[in-house]
Coordinates of C-alpha atoms and ligand atoms in Angstrom, one line a residue:
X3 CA 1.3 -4.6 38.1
X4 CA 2.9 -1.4 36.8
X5 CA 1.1 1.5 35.4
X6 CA 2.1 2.7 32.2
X7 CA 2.6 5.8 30.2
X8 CA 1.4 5.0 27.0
X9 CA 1.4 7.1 23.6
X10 CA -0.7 5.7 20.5
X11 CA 0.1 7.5 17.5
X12 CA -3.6 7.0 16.0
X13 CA -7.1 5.8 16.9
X14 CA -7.6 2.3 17.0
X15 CA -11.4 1.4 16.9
X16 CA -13.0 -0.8 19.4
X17 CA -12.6 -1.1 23.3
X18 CA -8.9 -1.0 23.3
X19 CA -8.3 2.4 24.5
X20 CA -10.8 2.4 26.9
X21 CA -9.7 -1.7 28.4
X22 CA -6.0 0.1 29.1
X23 CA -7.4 2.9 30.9
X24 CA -9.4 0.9 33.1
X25 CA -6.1 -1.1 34.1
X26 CA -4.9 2.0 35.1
X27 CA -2.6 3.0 32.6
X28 CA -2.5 6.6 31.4
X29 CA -2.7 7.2 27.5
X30 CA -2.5 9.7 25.1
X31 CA -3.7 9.1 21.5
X32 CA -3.1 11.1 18.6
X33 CA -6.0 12.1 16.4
X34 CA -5.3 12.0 13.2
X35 CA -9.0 13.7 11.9
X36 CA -8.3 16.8 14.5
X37 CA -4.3 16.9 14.3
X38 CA -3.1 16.3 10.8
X39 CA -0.5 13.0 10.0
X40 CA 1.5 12.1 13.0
X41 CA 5.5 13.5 12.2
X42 CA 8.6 12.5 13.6
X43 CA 8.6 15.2 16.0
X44 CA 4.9 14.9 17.2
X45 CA 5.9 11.3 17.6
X46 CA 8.9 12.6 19.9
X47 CA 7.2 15.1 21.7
X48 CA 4.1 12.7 23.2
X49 CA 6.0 9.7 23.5
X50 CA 9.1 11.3 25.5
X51 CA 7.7 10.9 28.9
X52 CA 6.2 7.3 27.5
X53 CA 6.8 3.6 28.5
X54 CA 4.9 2.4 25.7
X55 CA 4.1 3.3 22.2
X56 CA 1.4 1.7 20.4
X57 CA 2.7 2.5 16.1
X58 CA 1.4 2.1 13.0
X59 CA 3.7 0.2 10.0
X60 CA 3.2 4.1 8.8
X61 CA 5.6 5.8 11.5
X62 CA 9.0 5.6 10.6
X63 CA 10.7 4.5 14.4
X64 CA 14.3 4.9 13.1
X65 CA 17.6 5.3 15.5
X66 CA 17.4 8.9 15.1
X67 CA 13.5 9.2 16.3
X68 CA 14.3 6.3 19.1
X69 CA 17.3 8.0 20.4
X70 CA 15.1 10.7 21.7
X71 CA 13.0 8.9 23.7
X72 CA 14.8 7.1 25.9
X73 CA 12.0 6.0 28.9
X74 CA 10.5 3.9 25.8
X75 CA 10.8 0.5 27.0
X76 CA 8.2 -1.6 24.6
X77 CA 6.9 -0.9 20.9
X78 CA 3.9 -2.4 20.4
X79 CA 3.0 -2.6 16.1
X80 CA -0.2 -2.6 15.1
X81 CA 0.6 -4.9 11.8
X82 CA 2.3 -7.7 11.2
X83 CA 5.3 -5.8 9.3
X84 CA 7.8 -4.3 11.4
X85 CA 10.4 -2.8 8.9
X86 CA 9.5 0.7 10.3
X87 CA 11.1 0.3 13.2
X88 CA 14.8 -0.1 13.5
X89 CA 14.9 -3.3 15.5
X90 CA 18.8 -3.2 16.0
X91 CA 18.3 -0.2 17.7
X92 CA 15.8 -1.5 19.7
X93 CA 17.9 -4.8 20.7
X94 CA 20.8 -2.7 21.5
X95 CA 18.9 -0.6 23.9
X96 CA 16.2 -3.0 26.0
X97 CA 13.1 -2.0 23.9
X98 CA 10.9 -4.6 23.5
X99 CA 8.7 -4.8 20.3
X100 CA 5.5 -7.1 19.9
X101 CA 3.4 -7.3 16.8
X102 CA 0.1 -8.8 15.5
X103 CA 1.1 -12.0 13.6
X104 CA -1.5 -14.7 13.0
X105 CA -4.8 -12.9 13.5
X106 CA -3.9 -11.2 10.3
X107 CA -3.0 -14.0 8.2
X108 CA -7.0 -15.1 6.7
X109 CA -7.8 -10.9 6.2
X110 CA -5.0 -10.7 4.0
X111 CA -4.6 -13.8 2.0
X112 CA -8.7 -12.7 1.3
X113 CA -7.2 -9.2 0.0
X114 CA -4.9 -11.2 -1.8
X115 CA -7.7 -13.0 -3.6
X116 CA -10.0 -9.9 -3.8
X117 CA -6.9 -8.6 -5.7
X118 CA -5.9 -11.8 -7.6
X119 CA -9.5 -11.4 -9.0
X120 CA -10.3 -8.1 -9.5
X121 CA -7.0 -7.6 -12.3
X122 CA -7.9 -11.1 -13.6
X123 CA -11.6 -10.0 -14.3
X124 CA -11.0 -6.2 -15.3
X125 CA -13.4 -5.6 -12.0
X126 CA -12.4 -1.2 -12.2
X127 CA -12.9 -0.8 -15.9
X128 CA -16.1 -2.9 -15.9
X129 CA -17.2 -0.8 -13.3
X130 CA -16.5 2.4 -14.2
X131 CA -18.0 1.7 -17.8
X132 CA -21.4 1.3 -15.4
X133 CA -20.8 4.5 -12.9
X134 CA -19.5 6.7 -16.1
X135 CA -23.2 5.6 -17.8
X136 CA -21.0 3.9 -20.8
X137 CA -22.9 0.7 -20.3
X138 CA -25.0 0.5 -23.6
X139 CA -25.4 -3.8 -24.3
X140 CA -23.9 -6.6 -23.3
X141 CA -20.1 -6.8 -25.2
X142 CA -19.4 -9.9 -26.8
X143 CA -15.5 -9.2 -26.5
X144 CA -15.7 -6.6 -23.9
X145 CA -13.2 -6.6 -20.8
X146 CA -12.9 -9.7 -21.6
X147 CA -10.4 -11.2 -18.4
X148 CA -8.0 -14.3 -17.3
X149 CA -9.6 -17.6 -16.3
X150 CA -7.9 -18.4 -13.4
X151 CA -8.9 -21.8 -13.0
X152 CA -5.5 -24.7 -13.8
X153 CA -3.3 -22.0 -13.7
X154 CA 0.7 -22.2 -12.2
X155 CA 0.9 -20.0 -9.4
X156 CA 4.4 -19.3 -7.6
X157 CA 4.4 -17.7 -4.0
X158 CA 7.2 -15.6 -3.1
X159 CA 7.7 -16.7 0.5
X160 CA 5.6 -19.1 1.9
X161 CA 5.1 -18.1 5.6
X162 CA 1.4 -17.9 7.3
X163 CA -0.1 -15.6 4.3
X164 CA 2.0 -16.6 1.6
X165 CA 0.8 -20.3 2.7
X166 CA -3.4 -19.4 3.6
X167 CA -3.6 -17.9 0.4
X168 CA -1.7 -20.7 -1.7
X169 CA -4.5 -22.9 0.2
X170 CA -7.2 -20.5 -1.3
X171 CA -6.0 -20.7 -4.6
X172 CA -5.5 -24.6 -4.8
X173 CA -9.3 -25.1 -3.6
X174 CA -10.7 -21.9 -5.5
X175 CA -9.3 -22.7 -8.5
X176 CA -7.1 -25.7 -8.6
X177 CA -4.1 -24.0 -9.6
X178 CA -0.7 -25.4 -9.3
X179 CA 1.5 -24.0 -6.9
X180 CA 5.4 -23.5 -6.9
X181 CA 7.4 -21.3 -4.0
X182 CA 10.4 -20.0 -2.9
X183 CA 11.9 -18.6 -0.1
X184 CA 15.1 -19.0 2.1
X185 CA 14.1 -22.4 3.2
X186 CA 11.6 -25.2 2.0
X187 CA 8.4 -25.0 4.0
X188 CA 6.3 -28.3 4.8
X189 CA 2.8 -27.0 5.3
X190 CA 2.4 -25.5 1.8
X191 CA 3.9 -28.9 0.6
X192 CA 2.0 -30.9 2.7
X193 CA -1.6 -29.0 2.1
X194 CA -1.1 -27.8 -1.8
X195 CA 1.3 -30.3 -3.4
X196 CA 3.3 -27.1 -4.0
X197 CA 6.4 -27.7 -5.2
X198 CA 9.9 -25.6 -3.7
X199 CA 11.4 -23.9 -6.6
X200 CA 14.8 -20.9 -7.1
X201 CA 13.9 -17.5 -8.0
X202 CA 14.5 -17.5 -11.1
X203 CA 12.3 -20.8 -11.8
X204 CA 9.5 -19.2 -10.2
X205 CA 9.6 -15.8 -12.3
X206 CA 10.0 -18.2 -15.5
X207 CA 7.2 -20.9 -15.1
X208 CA 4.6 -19.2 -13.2
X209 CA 1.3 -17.8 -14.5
X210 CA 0.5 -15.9 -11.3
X211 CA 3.0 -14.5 -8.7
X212 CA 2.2 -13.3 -5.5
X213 CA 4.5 -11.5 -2.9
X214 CA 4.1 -12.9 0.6
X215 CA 7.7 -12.5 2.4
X216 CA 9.0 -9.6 4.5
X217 CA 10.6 -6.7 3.2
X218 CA 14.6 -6.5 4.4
X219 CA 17.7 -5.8 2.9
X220 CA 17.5 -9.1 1.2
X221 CA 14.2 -8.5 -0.3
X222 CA 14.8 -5.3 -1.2
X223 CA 13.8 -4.8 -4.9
X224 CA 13.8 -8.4 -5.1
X225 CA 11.8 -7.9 -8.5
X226 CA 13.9 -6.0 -10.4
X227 CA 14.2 -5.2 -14.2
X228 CA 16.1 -8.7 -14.6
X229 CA 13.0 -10.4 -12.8
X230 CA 11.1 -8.7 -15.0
X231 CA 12.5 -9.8 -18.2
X232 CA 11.7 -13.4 -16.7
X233 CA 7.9 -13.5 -16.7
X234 CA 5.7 -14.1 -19.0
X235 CA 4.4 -11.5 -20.7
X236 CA 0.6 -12.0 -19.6
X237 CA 1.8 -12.6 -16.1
X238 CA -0.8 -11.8 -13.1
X239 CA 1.7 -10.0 -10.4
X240 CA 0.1 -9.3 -6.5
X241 CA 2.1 -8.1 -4.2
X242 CA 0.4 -7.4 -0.4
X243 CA 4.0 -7.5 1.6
X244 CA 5.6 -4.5 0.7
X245 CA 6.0 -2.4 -2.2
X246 CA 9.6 -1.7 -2.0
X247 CA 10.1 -5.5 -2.4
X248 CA 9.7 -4.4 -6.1
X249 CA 11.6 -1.8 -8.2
X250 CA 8.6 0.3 -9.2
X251 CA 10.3 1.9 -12.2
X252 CA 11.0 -1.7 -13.7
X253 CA 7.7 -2.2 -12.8
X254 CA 6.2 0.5 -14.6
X255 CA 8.2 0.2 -18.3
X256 CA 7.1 -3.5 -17.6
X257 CA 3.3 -3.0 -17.5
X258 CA 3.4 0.0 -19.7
X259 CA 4.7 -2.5 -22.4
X260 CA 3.2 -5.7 -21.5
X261 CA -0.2 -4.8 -21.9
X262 CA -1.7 -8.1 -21.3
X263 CA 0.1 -8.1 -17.9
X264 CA -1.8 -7.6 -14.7
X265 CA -0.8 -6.4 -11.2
X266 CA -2.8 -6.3 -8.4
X267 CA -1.0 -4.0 -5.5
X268 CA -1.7 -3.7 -2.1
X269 CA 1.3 -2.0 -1.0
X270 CA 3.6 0.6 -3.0
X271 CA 6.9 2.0 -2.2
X272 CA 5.9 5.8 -0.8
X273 CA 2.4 5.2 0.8
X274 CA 0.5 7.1 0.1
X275 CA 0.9 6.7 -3.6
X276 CA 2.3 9.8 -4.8
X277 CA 0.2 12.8 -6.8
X278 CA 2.4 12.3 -9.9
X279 CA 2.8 8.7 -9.7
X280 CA 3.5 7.2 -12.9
X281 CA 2.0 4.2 -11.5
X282 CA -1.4 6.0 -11.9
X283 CA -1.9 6.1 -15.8
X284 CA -1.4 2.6 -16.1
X285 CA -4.8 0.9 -16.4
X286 CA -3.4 -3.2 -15.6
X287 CA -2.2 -1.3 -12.6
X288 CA -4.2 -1.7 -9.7
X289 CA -3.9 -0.1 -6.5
X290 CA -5.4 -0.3 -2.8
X291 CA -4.6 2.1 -0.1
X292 CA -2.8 -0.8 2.1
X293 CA -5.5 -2.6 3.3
X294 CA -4.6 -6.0 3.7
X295 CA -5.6 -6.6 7.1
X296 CA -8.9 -4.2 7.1
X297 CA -11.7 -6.6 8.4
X298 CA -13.9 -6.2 10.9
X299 CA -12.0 -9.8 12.7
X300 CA -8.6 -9.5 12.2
X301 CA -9.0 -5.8 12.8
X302 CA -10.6 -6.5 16.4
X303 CA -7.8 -9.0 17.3
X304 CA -5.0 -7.1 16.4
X305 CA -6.4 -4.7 19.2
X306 CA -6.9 -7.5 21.6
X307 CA -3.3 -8.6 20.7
X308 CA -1.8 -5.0 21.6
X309 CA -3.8 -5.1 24.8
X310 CA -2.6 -8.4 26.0
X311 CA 1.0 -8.1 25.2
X312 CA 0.9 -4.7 27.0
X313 CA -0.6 -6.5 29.8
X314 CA 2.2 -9.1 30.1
X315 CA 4.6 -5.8 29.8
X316 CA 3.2 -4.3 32.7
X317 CA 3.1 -7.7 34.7
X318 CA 6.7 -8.9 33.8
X319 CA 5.4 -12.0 31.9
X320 CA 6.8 -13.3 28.6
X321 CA 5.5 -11.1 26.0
X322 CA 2.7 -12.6 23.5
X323 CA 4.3 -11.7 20.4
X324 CA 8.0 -10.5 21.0
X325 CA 9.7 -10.2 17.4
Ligands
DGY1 C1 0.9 -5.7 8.0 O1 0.1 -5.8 9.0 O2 2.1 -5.6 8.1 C2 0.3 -5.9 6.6 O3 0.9 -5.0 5.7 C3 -1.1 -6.2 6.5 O4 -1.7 -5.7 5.4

């Protein structure tokens, strides 16, 4: 087995760390609480002397940054998403990239849901109206929400997520599922009845959309201000993939109209959401700081999953989760 220089470019909780010391590997992590957020030259300067380096969907691993580290020889992501990384690059010069696909898939279809329900229900206003001590009866036709029960929901791209949380939603609530994607996709058929639909049939019919597929170039702003002018005007939007799968300015005239409308976003384009967002003063807006895949389970596996594809690295077997 070979012992491997590896550079992690933030803490990871749990026994990782201390499982790849003890296999003999040397590591360097870098502490985000003591050292500020990681930059592309930080990332340079630990990781040039590095076999490994274990990322975050937050560092930006384009040619330029990979060029200067030649010794890399495997990425390992700590997400399912790899669009941070330029993976031509990678192909073109032997560097190996895994991620964490599967263990993911339950935390953040349950995000999706947490989402799905807290823009249906008005869960932050009705909150804050208790925090900000504005709570004075019981409202008759206060934040007054979205049954979500019979509705038509259509999943954009029906892959393990896209697919657990169409699952959810049928058995939650009995809603009626469409999809699209690049190809019709048997499971979702098989467990939801869900019917395979275009684009454009999706953004017209649905009552609920929810963003499930990767972000490339062909996904890129894939809701635009034409998509946009499709949905309904009350229409629930949830988007846990990426945020630049959506063109946040049409976005923002859209909800800033439609006040009925609803979005519920995990992900946004510049993360973290900027100061001046306009994004911010919409209140059918709702916003989490990326944390799809944030429990305790999927968290801990992810880990594992790191460890045991660096472990079939440094023992020239077949990697766990090559992308
Ligand atoms: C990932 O891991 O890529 C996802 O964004 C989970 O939220």
């Amino acid at each position: 087995m070979r012992h491997l220089k590896i550079f992690a470019t933030d803490v990871i909780k749990g026994s990782l760390f201390e499982d790849l010391v003890k296999e003999g590997h040397q590591l360097t992590v870098w502490d985000r609480t003591q050292n500020g957020e990681i930059s592309e030259s930080d990332i340079i300067n630990n990781a040039k002397e590095c076999d490994v380096i274990i990322s975050m969907l937050s560092n930006k691993l384009g040619a330029r940054t990979l060029a200067q580290l030649p010794n890399i020889k495997l990425i390992s992501q700590y997400a399912v998403g790899f669009n941070n990384i330029d993976i031509n690059f990678c192909q073109e010069n032997g560097i190996s990239v895994t991620n964490t696909p599967n263990v993911l898939t339950n935390a953040t279809a349950e995000l999706a849901m947490a989402l799905m329900l807290c823009s249906a229900r008005n869960i932050e206003a009705a909150r804050k109206n208790v925090i900000d001590k504005k709570w004075q009866t019981w409202e008759p036709s206060g934040f007054i929400g979205k049954s979500l029960f019979n509705l038509k929901h259509g999943i954009i791209g029906a892959g393990r997520i896209g697919t657990q949380f169409a699952k959810m939603c049928k058995g939650a609530f009995n809603q009626e599922i469409i999809y699209t994607g690049p190809n019709k996709k048997s499971e979702i058929e098989e467990t939801c009845d869900a019917k395979y639909v275009n684009l454009q049939t999706l953004l017209q019919e649905s009552d609920i959309i929810s963003i499930h597929c990767p972000y490339s170039e062909a996904t890129h702003q894939l809701i635009n201000q034409s998509a946009f002018k499709r949905m309904k005007k009350d229409i629930l939007l949830i988007n846990t993939a990426r945020g630049e799968i959506i063109d946040e300015e049409a976005m923002y005239h859209f909800f800033k109209i439609n006040n009925h409308a609803m979005a519920g976003l995990d992900v946004v384009c510049n993360e973290p959401l900027d100061d001046n967002s306009p994004l911010r003063e919409l209140d059918n807006i709702f916003i989490l700081p990326h944390i799809g895949s944030a429990n305790d389970v999927a968290r801990s596996d992810m880990a594992q999953l790191i460890f045991d594809n660096i472990q079939c690295f440094a023992n020239g077997k077949d990697l766990k989760t090559s992308v």
